[in-house]
Amino acid sequence: MSNTVKNQPASVIMNTYGRFPVTLVKGKASNVWDENGQKFLDYTSGIATCNLGHVPEHVHRKVKEQLDTLWHCSNLYEIPLQQQLATVLTENSCFDQVFFCNSGAEANEAAIKLAKKYASDQGYVEKTNIVTFTNSFHGRTGSTMAATGQKKIHQGFTPLTPGFRYLPLNDFDALKEINDGKTTAVLLELIQGEGGVNPADQVWIKELAALCEKEDILLMIDEIQTGVGRTGTLFAYDQFDIEPDVITSAKALASGFPVGAMLAKEEVAQSFQPGSHGSTFGGNPLVMSAALATIQTIMNENILHEVRNKAEWLRGKLGELQRDFSSIEEVRGLGLLIGIQMTEEVKTWISAFREKGILVLSAGSNVLRILPPLTTTKEELEYFIQTFRQLLTEKEGFCHDKWIPIRESMKRERSKI
Ligand SMILES: *Cc1c(COP(=O)(O)O)cnc(C)c1O
């Protein structure tokens, strides 16, 4: 054994995240608490993951039951909870079969593999490539990073997995470039989440779908952020009048337990046979109990209808703020996946919200991303809007181009209370 003392780094955790200076220790419904007992309204939902809020009751009960029964068994044995969940998912979508894994990136990896295998099975020997779009986000593994259409994410990780080509979203001319004889699939988000909350154009996506159908190119939609009720339907594609061949899901599917899923139409799904793909943990009984309870809650408790109502109210109020304050350039999104394009970097806005007890996110440097739990109350939504109006008034009312004096004015105001 070596006696040399290691140079201890500042942290034992690898430095892969720019973390906010907050330690969350408890969550219930729309709220989280930090280690000092301070309460926050969580309008990040763990990045579109805790869609039913924190520790939702029905899911909690089902997981507790499963915790006493069976946590894990290999996919070499039948897992009835997978059957039940896949039944609910396929009954409520245009798909026939489901593959379960553990994360969003893994779901996209599965889709990428399936697209290649499908082409190979059809005898399309030249069709090995996948088209994705600029500003997309599909994950951090080798292939999903290559699928992601953002240079900053590729930086330093060459050579990238080959076979991905990036085209601009919503560009009608770019549609002509999709079929170059080598494309087996397109993969895209209907609302780019990480890339700035950019919705696909309704007319453009229908043209893309028609083109894919005609050329036997698979249309694969990454619903990892948009799915599980986030946009007001179980999956967002339902609101774009298209029928994809494949979608991927993860994030909110099990209310915060790690899960991923790929859903596909039968003609495509049958390209996977024993030995094609697999996962040790994917779809294990503990996670499936959480996922089944999550989807049942969403489908049985009128949550989707509520999301559409809340979203309409919120968009109306954000529209009023945009009209009243020049700091807001544009409000985008669908359902409760909302992007607010600001005139400057949003870092300061995120901190200002946090100081008022609300957690929000960014999507790129100038876009505030708001992801309330689908179960958020009218009072919470009102508090969010009221707080946003107050912050905008403080900023635009006190100083137009410097943020610091505004923060001081906020502190003064708080000390008066
Ligand atoms: C979060 C996300 C992913 C990656 O999911 P992980 O579970 O972090 O691997 C992929 N695509 C989209 C659209 C996402 O939002």
GROMACS .gro file of C-alpha atoms and ligand atoms in nm:
model
  432
    1MET     CA    1   0.000   0.000   0.000
    2SER     CA    2   0.123   0.341  -0.089
    3ASN     CA    3   0.187   0.586   0.192
    4THR     CA    4   0.155   0.892  -0.026
    5VAL     CA    5  -0.126   1.120   0.081
    6LYS     CA    6  -0.365   1.189  -0.201
    7ASN     CA    7  -0.437   1.544  -0.295
    8GLN     CA    8  -0.796   1.568  -0.180
    9PRO     CA    9  -1.019   1.747  -0.427
   10ALA     CA   10  -1.268   2.001  -0.292
   11SER     CA   11  -1.553   1.752  -0.325
   12VAL     CA   12  -1.578   1.378  -0.347
   13ILE     CA   13  -1.852   1.419  -0.607
   14MET     CA   14  -1.742   1.470  -0.967
   15ASN     CA   15  -1.798   1.820  -1.083
   16THR     CA   16  -2.059   1.750  -1.352
   17TYR     CA   17  -2.330   1.995  -1.247
   18GLY     CA   18  -2.347   2.367  -1.184
   19ARG     CA   19  -2.550   2.320  -0.870
   20PHE     CA   20  -2.772   2.580  -0.702
   21PRO     CA   21  -2.670   2.656  -0.342
   22VAL     CA   22  -2.966   2.469  -0.195
   23THR     CA   23  -2.993   2.130  -0.022
   24LEU     CA   24  -3.340   1.984  -0.043
   25VAL     CA   25  -3.432   1.731   0.223
   26LYS     CA   26  -3.809   1.689   0.203
   27GLY     CA   27  -4.092   1.719  -0.047
   28LYS     CA   28  -4.470   1.706  -0.041
   29ALA     CA   29  -4.706   1.797  -0.325
   30SER     CA   30  -4.580   2.121  -0.488
   31ASN     CA   31  -4.340   2.205  -0.205
   32VAL     CA   32  -3.985   2.115  -0.108
   33TRP     CA   33  -3.793   2.208   0.208
   34ASP     CA   34  -3.423   2.274   0.253
   35GLU     CA   35  -3.204   2.163   0.544
   36ASN     CA   36  -3.286   2.482   0.735
   37GLY     CA   37  -3.657   2.420   0.707
   38GLN     CA   38  -3.717   2.684   0.442
   39LYS     CA   39  -4.005   2.595   0.213
   40PHE     CA   40  -4.000   2.643  -0.165
   41LEU     CA   41  -4.265   2.616  -0.431
   42ASP     CA   42  -4.107   2.365  -0.671
   43TYR     CA   43  -4.186   2.484  -1.023
   44THR     CA   44  -3.909   2.263  -1.163
   45SER     CA   45  -4.079   1.934  -1.064
   46GLY     CA   46  -3.731   1.780  -1.052
   47ILE     CA   47  -3.705   1.873  -1.422
   48ALA     CA   48  -4.046   1.750  -1.536
   49THR     CA   49  -4.014   1.435  -1.326
   50CYS     CA   50  -4.237   1.482  -1.021
   51ASN     CA   51  -4.542   1.556  -1.238
   52LEU     CA   52  -4.782   1.448  -0.961
   53GLY     CA   53  -4.593   1.657  -0.708
   54HIS     CA   54  -4.363   1.513  -0.442
   55VAL     CA   55  -4.452   1.187  -0.270
   56PRO     CA   56  -4.797   1.149  -0.432
   57GLU     CA   57  -5.025   0.937  -0.214
   58HIS     CA   58  -5.138   0.659  -0.446
   59VAL     CA   59  -4.787   0.604  -0.581
   60HIS     CA   60  -4.647   0.609  -0.227
   61ARG     CA   61  -4.894   0.342  -0.115
   62LYS     CA   62  -4.828   0.115  -0.412
   63VAL     CA   63  -4.448   0.142  -0.378
   64LYS     CA   64  -4.473   0.066  -0.005
   65GLU     CA   65  -4.676  -0.247  -0.079
   66GLN     CA   66  -4.424  -0.354  -0.342
   67LEU     CA   67  -4.137  -0.281  -0.104
   68ASP     CA   68  -4.269  -0.560   0.119
   69THR     CA   69  -4.316  -0.802  -0.171
   70LEU     CA   70  -4.051  -0.813  -0.445
   71TRP     CA   71  -3.802  -0.545  -0.548
   72HIS     CA   72  -3.622  -0.699  -0.837
   73CYS     CA   73  -3.628  -1.002  -1.056
   74SER     CA   74  -3.451  -1.062  -1.383
   75ASN     CA   75  -3.619  -0.993  -1.714
   76LEU     CA   76  -3.562  -1.362  -1.783
   77TYR     CA   77  -3.884  -1.414  -1.580
   78GLU     CA   78  -4.234  -1.281  -1.638
   79ILE     CA   79  -4.304  -0.948  -1.468
   80PRO     CA   80  -4.682  -0.894  -1.446
   81LEU     CA   81  -4.650  -0.526  -1.348
   82GLN     CA   82  -4.472  -0.463  -1.681
   83GLN     CA   83  -4.763  -0.628  -1.859
   84GLN     CA   84  -5.013  -0.413  -1.671
   85LEU     CA   85  -4.828  -0.087  -1.732
   86ALA     CA   86  -4.765  -0.166  -2.099
   87THR     CA   87  -5.135  -0.245  -2.137
   88VAL     CA   88  -5.237   0.093  -1.996
   89LEU     CA   89  -4.977   0.273  -2.209
   90THR     CA   90  -5.074   0.100  -2.533
   91GLU     CA   91  -5.448   0.135  -2.467
   92ASN     CA   92  -5.399   0.508  -2.431
   93SER     CA   93  -5.171   0.560  -2.733
   94CYS     CA   94  -5.128   0.445  -3.094
   95PHE     CA   95  -4.853   0.196  -3.000
   96ASP     CA   96  -4.858  -0.182  -2.961
   97GLN     CA   97  -4.549  -0.279  -2.762
   98VAL     CA   98  -4.322  -0.136  -2.493
   99PHE     CA   99  -3.960  -0.191  -2.388
  100PHE     CA  100  -3.862  -0.081  -2.037
  101CYS     CA  101  -3.525   0.056  -1.929
  102ASN     CA  102  -3.397   0.298  -1.661
  103SER     CA  103  -3.361   0.646  -1.804
  104GLY     CA  104  -3.434   0.879  -2.091
  105ALA     CA  105  -3.099   0.832  -2.258
  106GLU     CA  106  -3.146   0.456  -2.243
  107ALA     CA  107  -3.492   0.485  -2.399
  108ASN     CA  108  -3.342   0.685  -2.686
  109GLU     CA  109  -3.055   0.434  -2.716
  110ALA     CA  110  -3.320   0.165  -2.754
  111ALA     CA  111  -3.498   0.369  -3.023
  112ILE     CA  112  -3.172   0.428  -3.211
  113LYS     CA  113  -3.094   0.055  -3.204
  114LEU     CA  114  -3.448  -0.036  -3.310
  115ALA     CA  115  -3.431   0.203  -3.609
  116LYS     CA  116  -3.109   0.040  -3.728
  117LYS     CA  117  -3.241  -0.312  -3.678
  118TYR     CA  118  -3.565  -0.226  -3.857
  119ALA     CA  119  -3.374  -0.101  -4.162
  120SER     CA  120  -3.153  -0.408  -4.156
  121ASP     CA  121  -3.457  -0.640  -4.135
  122GLN     CA  122  -3.618  -0.463  -4.432
  123GLY     CA  123  -3.301  -0.524  -4.632
  124TYR     CA  124  -3.226  -0.150  -4.649
  125VAL     CA  125  -2.850  -0.205  -4.621
  126GLU     CA  126  -2.766   0.159  -4.694
  127LYS     CA  127  -3.011   0.304  -4.443
  128THR     CA  128  -2.810   0.331  -4.124
  129ASN     CA  129  -2.840   0.701  -4.039
  130ILE     CA  130  -3.068   0.909  -3.818
  131VAL     CA  131  -3.167   1.272  -3.867
  132THR     CA  132  -3.207   1.487  -3.557
  133PHE     CA  133  -3.246   1.864  -3.517
  134THR     CA  134  -3.039   2.158  -3.400
  135ASN     CA  135  -3.095   2.261  -3.036
  136SER     CA  136  -3.235   1.919  -2.954
  137PHE     CA  137  -3.147   1.723  -2.642
  138HIS     CA  138  -3.157   1.344  -2.638
  139GLY     CA  139  -2.926   1.241  -2.353
  140ARG     CA  140  -2.568   1.207  -2.233
  141THR     CA  141  -2.465   0.856  -2.337
  142GLY     CA  142  -2.242   0.800  -2.641
  143SER     CA  143  -2.512   0.771  -2.906
  144THR     CA  144  -2.768   1.004  -2.750
  145MET     CA  145  -2.503   1.272  -2.708
  146ALA     CA  146  -2.423   1.232  -3.078
  147ALA     CA  147  -2.798   1.252  -3.151
  148THR     CA  148  -2.818   1.579  -2.956
  149GLY     CA  149  -2.794   1.871  -3.198
  150GLN     CA  150  -2.583   2.101  -2.979
  151LYS     CA  151  -2.212   2.161  -3.040
  152LYS     CA  152  -2.143   2.253  -2.677
  153ILE     CA  153  -2.253   1.905  -2.568
  154HIS     CA  154  -2.024   1.735  -2.823
  155GLN     CA  155  -1.720   1.941  -2.730
  156GLY     CA  156  -1.426   1.726  -2.621
  157PHE     CA  157  -1.600   1.396  -2.686
  158THR     CA  158  -1.492   1.319  -3.039
  159PRO     CA  159  -1.500   1.089  -3.220
  160LEU     CA  160  -1.877   1.093  -3.186
  161THR     CA  161  -2.091   0.790  -3.264
  162PRO     CA  162  -2.130   0.818  -3.643
  163GLY     CA  163  -2.457   0.824  -3.835
  164PHE     CA  164  -2.630   1.138  -3.708
  165ARG     CA  165  -2.716   1.437  -3.921
  166TYR     CA  166  -2.865   1.761  -3.784
  167LEU     CA  167  -3.123   1.975  -3.965
  168PRO     CA  168  -3.296   2.294  -3.852
  169LEU     CA  169  -3.634   2.250  -3.678
  170ASN     CA  170  -3.943   2.393  -3.852
  171ASP     CA  171  -3.748   2.455  -4.174
  172PHE     CA  172  -3.959   2.348  -4.473
  173ASP     CA  173  -3.659   2.347  -4.710
  174ALA     CA  174  -3.470   2.113  -4.479
  175LEU     CA  175  -3.742   1.852  -4.523
  176LYS     CA  176  -3.605   1.793  -4.874
  177GLU     CA  177  -3.272   1.692  -4.724
  178ILE     CA  178  -3.410   1.421  -4.499
  179ASN     CA  179  -3.424   1.139  -4.753
  180ASP     CA  180  -3.070   1.103  -4.886
  181GLY     CA  181  -3.108   0.727  -4.927
  182LYS     CA  182  -2.926   0.663  -4.601
  183THR     CA  183  -3.181   0.780  -4.345
  184THR     CA  184  -3.363   0.513  -4.148
  185ALA     CA  185  -3.529   0.743  -3.893
  186VAL     CA  186  -3.581   1.096  -3.770
  187LEU     CA  187  -3.575   1.159  -3.398
  188LEU     CA  188  -3.713   1.481  -3.251
  189GLU     CA  189  -3.884   1.647  -2.957
  190LEU     CA  190  -4.218   1.813  -3.032
  191ILE     CA  191  -4.123   2.084  -2.786
  192GLN     CA  192  -3.748   2.108  -2.745
  193GLY     CA  193  -3.711   2.115  -2.367
  194GLU     CA  194  -3.346   2.177  -2.280
  195GLY     CA  195  -3.285   2.362  -2.608
  196GLY     CA  196  -3.510   2.657  -2.523
  197VAL     CA  197  -3.873   2.535  -2.512
  198ASN     CA  198  -3.910   2.548  -2.891
  199PRO     CA  199  -4.233   2.394  -3.024
  200ALA     CA  200  -4.243   2.214  -3.357
  201ASP     CA  201  -4.465   2.388  -3.611
  202GLN     CA  202  -4.796   2.202  -3.657
  203VAL     CA  203  -4.790   2.220  -4.039
  204TRP     CA  204  -4.420   2.136  -4.063
  205ILE     CA  205  -4.449   1.829  -3.841
  206LYS     CA  206  -4.739   1.695  -4.051
  207GLU     CA  207  -4.531   1.736  -4.367
  208LEU     CA  208  -4.243   1.560  -4.194
  209ALA     CA  209  -4.474   1.276  -4.090
  210ALA     CA  210  -4.612   1.241  -4.445
  211LEU     CA  211  -4.260   1.233  -4.587
  212CYS     CA  212  -4.151   0.965  -4.338
  213GLU     CA  213  -4.456   0.755  -4.420
  214LYS     CA  214  -4.391   0.782  -4.796
  215GLU     CA  215  -4.021   0.698  -4.775
  216ASP     CA  216  -4.048   0.432  -4.500
  217ILE     CA  217  -3.839   0.641  -4.265
  218LEU     CA  218  -3.929   0.592  -3.899
  219LEU     CA  219  -4.077   0.891  -3.719
  220MET     CA  220  -3.945   0.873  -3.363
  221ILE     CA  221  -4.056   1.130  -3.107
  222ASP     CA  222  -3.859   1.193  -2.788
  223GLU     CA  223  -4.139   1.248  -2.534
  224ILE     CA  224  -3.910   1.222  -2.233
  225GLN     CA  225  -3.990   1.577  -2.121
  226THR     CA  226  -4.323   1.631  -2.302
  227GLY     CA  227  -4.486   1.302  -2.200
  228VAL     CA  228  -4.676   1.172  -1.898
  229GLY     CA  229  -4.933   1.450  -1.902
  230ARG     CA  230  -4.693   1.745  -1.906
  231THR     CA  231  -4.851   1.910  -2.211
  232GLY     CA  232  -5.215   1.828  -2.128
  233THR     CA  233  -5.241   1.492  -2.309
  234LEU     CA  234  -5.074   1.168  -2.200
  235PHE     CA  235  -4.820   1.225  -2.480
  236ALA     CA  236  -4.776   1.546  -2.677
  237TYR     CA  237  -4.796   1.385  -3.024
  238ASP     CA  238  -5.173   1.359  -2.968
  239GLN     CA  239  -5.194   1.736  -3.011
  240PHE     CA  240  -4.998   1.740  -3.337
  241ASP     CA  241  -5.228   1.512  -3.539
  242ILE     CA  242  -4.950   1.263  -3.620
  243GLU     CA  243  -4.892   0.895  -3.547
  244PRO     CA  244  -4.524   0.833  -3.478
  245ASP     CA  245  -4.371   0.487  -3.522
  246VAL     CA  246  -4.179   0.512  -3.197
  247ILE     CA  247  -4.183   0.736  -2.889
  248THR     CA  248  -3.957   0.740  -2.587
  249SER     CA  249  -4.064   0.822  -2.232
  250ALA     CA  250  -3.885   0.856  -1.898
  251LYS     CA  251  -3.865   1.146  -1.647
  252ALA     CA  252  -4.220   1.156  -1.497
  253LEU     CA  253  -4.317   0.800  -1.586
  254ALA     CA  254  -4.257   0.667  -1.233
  255SER     CA  255  -4.293   0.995  -1.036
  256GLY     CA  256  -3.919   1.010  -0.963
  257PHE     CA  257  -3.814   0.646  -0.961
  258PRO     CA  258  -3.567   0.577  -1.242
  259VAL     CA  259  -3.742   0.439  -1.547
  260GLY     CA  260  -3.742   0.470  -1.924
  261ALA     CA  261  -3.967   0.325  -2.190
  262MET     CA  262  -3.976   0.293  -2.565
  263LEU     CA  263  -4.318   0.248  -2.723
  264ALA     CA  264  -4.346   0.129  -3.083
  265LYS     CA  265  -4.590   0.009  -3.343
  266GLU     CA  266  -4.589  -0.364  -3.393
  267GLU     CA  267  -4.437  -0.362  -3.746
  268VAL     CA  268  -4.134  -0.186  -3.604
  269ALA     CA  269  -4.127  -0.344  -3.257
  270GLN     CA  270  -4.097  -0.693  -3.404
  271SER     CA  271  -3.742  -0.614  -3.513
  272PHE     CA  272  -3.644  -0.668  -3.150
  273GLN     CA  273  -3.618  -1.039  -3.070
  274PRO     CA  274  -3.454  -1.224  -2.779
  275GLY     CA  275  -3.090  -1.117  -2.780
  276SER     CA  276  -3.150  -0.782  -2.961
  277HIS     CA  277  -3.160  -0.565  -2.652
  278GLY     CA  278  -3.196  -0.584  -2.275
  279SER     CA  279  -3.142  -0.433  -1.934
  280THR     CA  280  -3.078  -0.574  -1.587
  281PHE     CA  281  -3.293  -0.329  -1.393
  282GLY     CA  282  -3.524  -0.215  -1.674
  283GLY     CA  283  -3.887  -0.243  -1.564
  284ASN     CA  284  -3.818  -0.416  -1.233
  285PRO     CA  285  -4.120  -0.472  -1.005
  286LEU     CA  286  -4.045  -0.188  -0.761
  287VAL     CA  287  -4.017   0.075  -1.035
  288MET     CA  288  -4.312  -0.070  -1.226
  289SER     CA  289  -4.533  -0.036  -0.918
  290ALA     CA  290  -4.448   0.337  -0.911
  291ALA     CA  291  -4.500   0.379  -1.285
  292LEU     CA  292  -4.830   0.192  -1.296
  293ALA     CA  293  -4.966   0.395  -1.003
  294THR     CA  294  -4.847   0.718  -1.171
  295ILE     CA  295  -5.018   0.648  -1.503
  296GLN     CA  296  -5.335   0.523  -1.332
  297THR     CA  297  -5.352   0.841  -1.126
  298ILE     CA  298  -5.310   1.058  -1.437
  299MET     CA  299  -5.573   0.867  -1.634
  300ASN     CA  300  -5.827   0.822  -1.352
  301GLU     CA  301  -5.820   1.157  -1.177
  302ASN     CA  302  -5.904   1.400  -1.455
  303ILE     CA  303  -5.552   1.542  -1.433
  304LEU     CA  304  -5.507   1.600  -1.807
  305HIS     CA  305  -5.819   1.813  -1.823
  306GLU     CA  306  -5.694   2.016  -1.527
  307VAL     CA  307  -5.355   2.065  -1.691
  308ARG     CA  308  -5.519   2.217  -1.997
  309ASN     CA  309  -5.728   2.451  -1.779
  310LYS     CA  310  -5.436   2.558  -1.562
  311ALA     CA  311  -5.215   2.605  -1.868
  312GLU     CA  312  -5.472   2.827  -2.036
  313TRP     CA  313  -5.503   3.043  -1.724
  314LEU     CA  314  -5.125   3.063  -1.682
  315ARG     CA  315  -5.065   3.154  -2.047
  316GLY     CA  316  -5.326   3.430  -2.018
  317LYS     CA  317  -5.155   3.575  -1.711
  318LEU     CA  318  -4.808   3.547  -1.865
  319GLY     CA  319  -4.945   3.725  -2.171
  320GLU     CA  320  -5.055   4.013  -1.945
  321LEU     CA  321  -4.707   4.029  -1.791
  322GLN     CA  322  -4.551   4.029  -2.137
  323ARG     CA  323  -4.777   4.319  -2.235
  324ASP     CA  324  -4.690   4.515  -1.918
  325PHE     CA  325  -4.313   4.455  -1.900
  326SER     CA  326  -4.048   4.485  -2.169
  327SER     CA  327  -3.821   4.224  -2.003
  328ILE     CA  328  -4.039   3.945  -2.145
  329GLU     CA  329  -3.984   3.885  -2.514
  330GLU     CA  330  -4.193   3.578  -2.577
  331VAL     CA  331  -4.390   3.306  -2.399
  332ARG     CA  332  -4.374   2.960  -2.559
  333GLY     CA  333  -4.463   2.600  -2.486
  334LEU     CA  334  -4.756   2.367  -2.445
  335GLY     CA  335  -4.952   2.271  -2.136
  336LEU     CA  336  -4.737   2.309  -1.825
  337LEU     CA  337  -4.407   2.306  -2.016
  338ILE     CA  338  -4.352   2.678  -2.047
  339GLY     CA  339  -4.059   2.883  -2.173
  340ILE     CA  340  -4.036   3.256  -2.113
  341GLN     CA  341  -3.785   3.425  -2.340
  342MET     CA  342  -3.632   3.716  -2.146
  343THR     CA  343  -3.431   4.006  -2.282
  344GLU     CA  344  -3.124   3.906  -2.079
  345GLU     CA  345  -2.961   3.605  -1.914
  346VAL     CA  346  -3.199   3.437  -1.673
  347LYS     CA  347  -2.950   3.334  -1.402
  348THR     CA  348  -3.042   3.640  -1.197
  349TRP     CA  349  -3.412   3.578  -1.242
  350ILE     CA  350  -3.373   3.223  -1.114
  351SER     CA  351  -3.195   3.350  -0.800
  352ALA     CA  352  -3.452   3.626  -0.753
  353PHE     CA  353  -3.736   3.372  -0.772
  354ARG     CA  354  -3.552   3.148  -0.525
  355GLU     CA  355  -3.517   3.435  -0.281
  356LYS     CA  356  -3.894   3.467  -0.298
  357GLY     CA  357  -3.933   3.094  -0.232
  358ILE     CA  358  -3.996   2.968  -0.586
  359LEU     CA  359  -3.772   2.725  -0.778
  360VAL     CA  360  -3.763   2.766  -1.157
  361LEU     CA  361  -3.521   2.657  -1.430
  362SER     CA  362  -3.357   2.787  -1.744
  363ALA     CA  363  -3.357   2.638  -2.092
  364GLY     CA  364  -3.053   2.793  -2.255
  365SER     CA  365  -2.924   3.128  -2.136
  366ASN     CA  366  -3.221   3.358  -2.198
  367VAL     CA  367  -3.521   3.135  -2.140
  368LEU     CA  368  -3.689   3.079  -1.804
  369ARG     CA  369  -3.841   2.731  -1.794
  370ILE     CA  370  -4.145   2.680  -1.574
  371LEU     CA  371  -4.247   2.322  -1.496
  372PRO     CA  372  -4.514   2.324  -1.224
  373PRO     CA  373  -4.638   1.990  -1.094
  374LEU     CA  374  -4.950   1.898  -1.294
  375THR     CA  375  -5.129   1.894  -0.958
  376THR     CA  376  -5.032   2.250  -0.862
  377THR     CA  377  -5.317   2.448  -0.709
  378LYS     CA  378  -5.478   2.767  -0.838
  379GLU     CA  379  -5.342   2.948  -0.530
  380GLU     CA  380  -4.987   2.837  -0.608
  381LEU     CA  381  -5.021   2.949  -0.968
  382GLU     CA  382  -5.153   3.285  -0.848
  383TYR     CA  383  -4.860   3.318  -0.606
  384PHE     CA  384  -4.619   3.248  -0.892
  385ILE     CA  385  -4.774   3.514  -1.117
  386GLN     CA  386  -4.797   3.766  -0.833
  387THR     CA  387  -4.429   3.708  -0.748
  388PHE     CA  388  -4.323   3.737  -1.112
  389ARG     CA  389  -4.513   4.067  -1.144
  390GLN     CA  390  -4.344   4.194  -0.827
  391LEU     CA  391  -3.997   4.099  -0.954
  392LEU     CA  392  -4.064   4.258  -1.292
  393THR     CA  393  -4.190   4.576  -1.125
  394GLU     CA  394  -3.884   4.591  -0.901
  395LYS     CA  395  -3.654   4.545  -1.198
  396GLU     CA  396  -3.816   4.773  -1.449
  397GLY     CA  397  -3.939   5.019  -1.189
  398PHE     CA  398  -3.606   5.079  -1.017
  399CYS     CA  399  -3.341   5.026  -1.277
  400HIS     CA  400  -3.348   4.941  -1.642
  401ASP     CA  401  -3.009   4.795  -1.710
  402LYS     CA  402  -2.852   4.699  -1.380
  403TRP     CA  403  -2.979   4.418  -1.169
  404ILE     CA  404  -2.774   4.470  -0.849
  405PRO     CA  405  -2.956   4.779  -0.715
  406ILE     CA  406  -3.281   4.592  -0.766
  407ARG     CA  407  -3.164   4.310  -0.546
  408GLU     CA  408  -3.079   4.563  -0.277
  409SER     CA  409  -3.419   4.719  -0.310
  410MET     CA  410  -3.571   4.374  -0.269
  411LYS     CA  411  -3.372   4.320   0.050
  412ARG     CA  412  -3.487   4.658   0.182
  413GLU     CA  413  -3.843   4.564   0.108
  414ARG     CA  414  -3.809   4.233   0.290
  415SER     CA  415  -3.651   4.391   0.595
  416LYS     CA  416  -3.954   4.622   0.619
  417ILE     CA  417  -4.187   4.324   0.661
  418LIG     C1  418  -3.406   1.459  -1.985
  418LIG     C2  419  -3.414   1.427  -2.128
  418LIG     C3  420  -3.340   1.320  -2.184
  418LIG     C4  421  -3.242   1.239  -2.103
  418LIG     O1  422  -3.302   1.168  -2.001
  418LIG     P1  423  -3.209   1.104  -1.884
  418LIG     O2  424  -3.307   1.029  -1.799
  418LIG     O3  425  -3.142   1.216  -1.814
  418LIG     O4  426  -3.112   1.015  -1.951
  418LIG     C5  427  -3.358   1.293  -2.318
  418LIG     N1  428  -3.442   1.365  -2.394
  418LIG     C6  429  -3.514   1.467  -2.344
  418LIG     C7  430  -3.608   1.541  -2.432
  418LIG     C8  431  -3.501   1.502  -2.210
  418LIG     O5  432  -3.570   1.606  -2.162
   0.00000   0.00000   0.00000
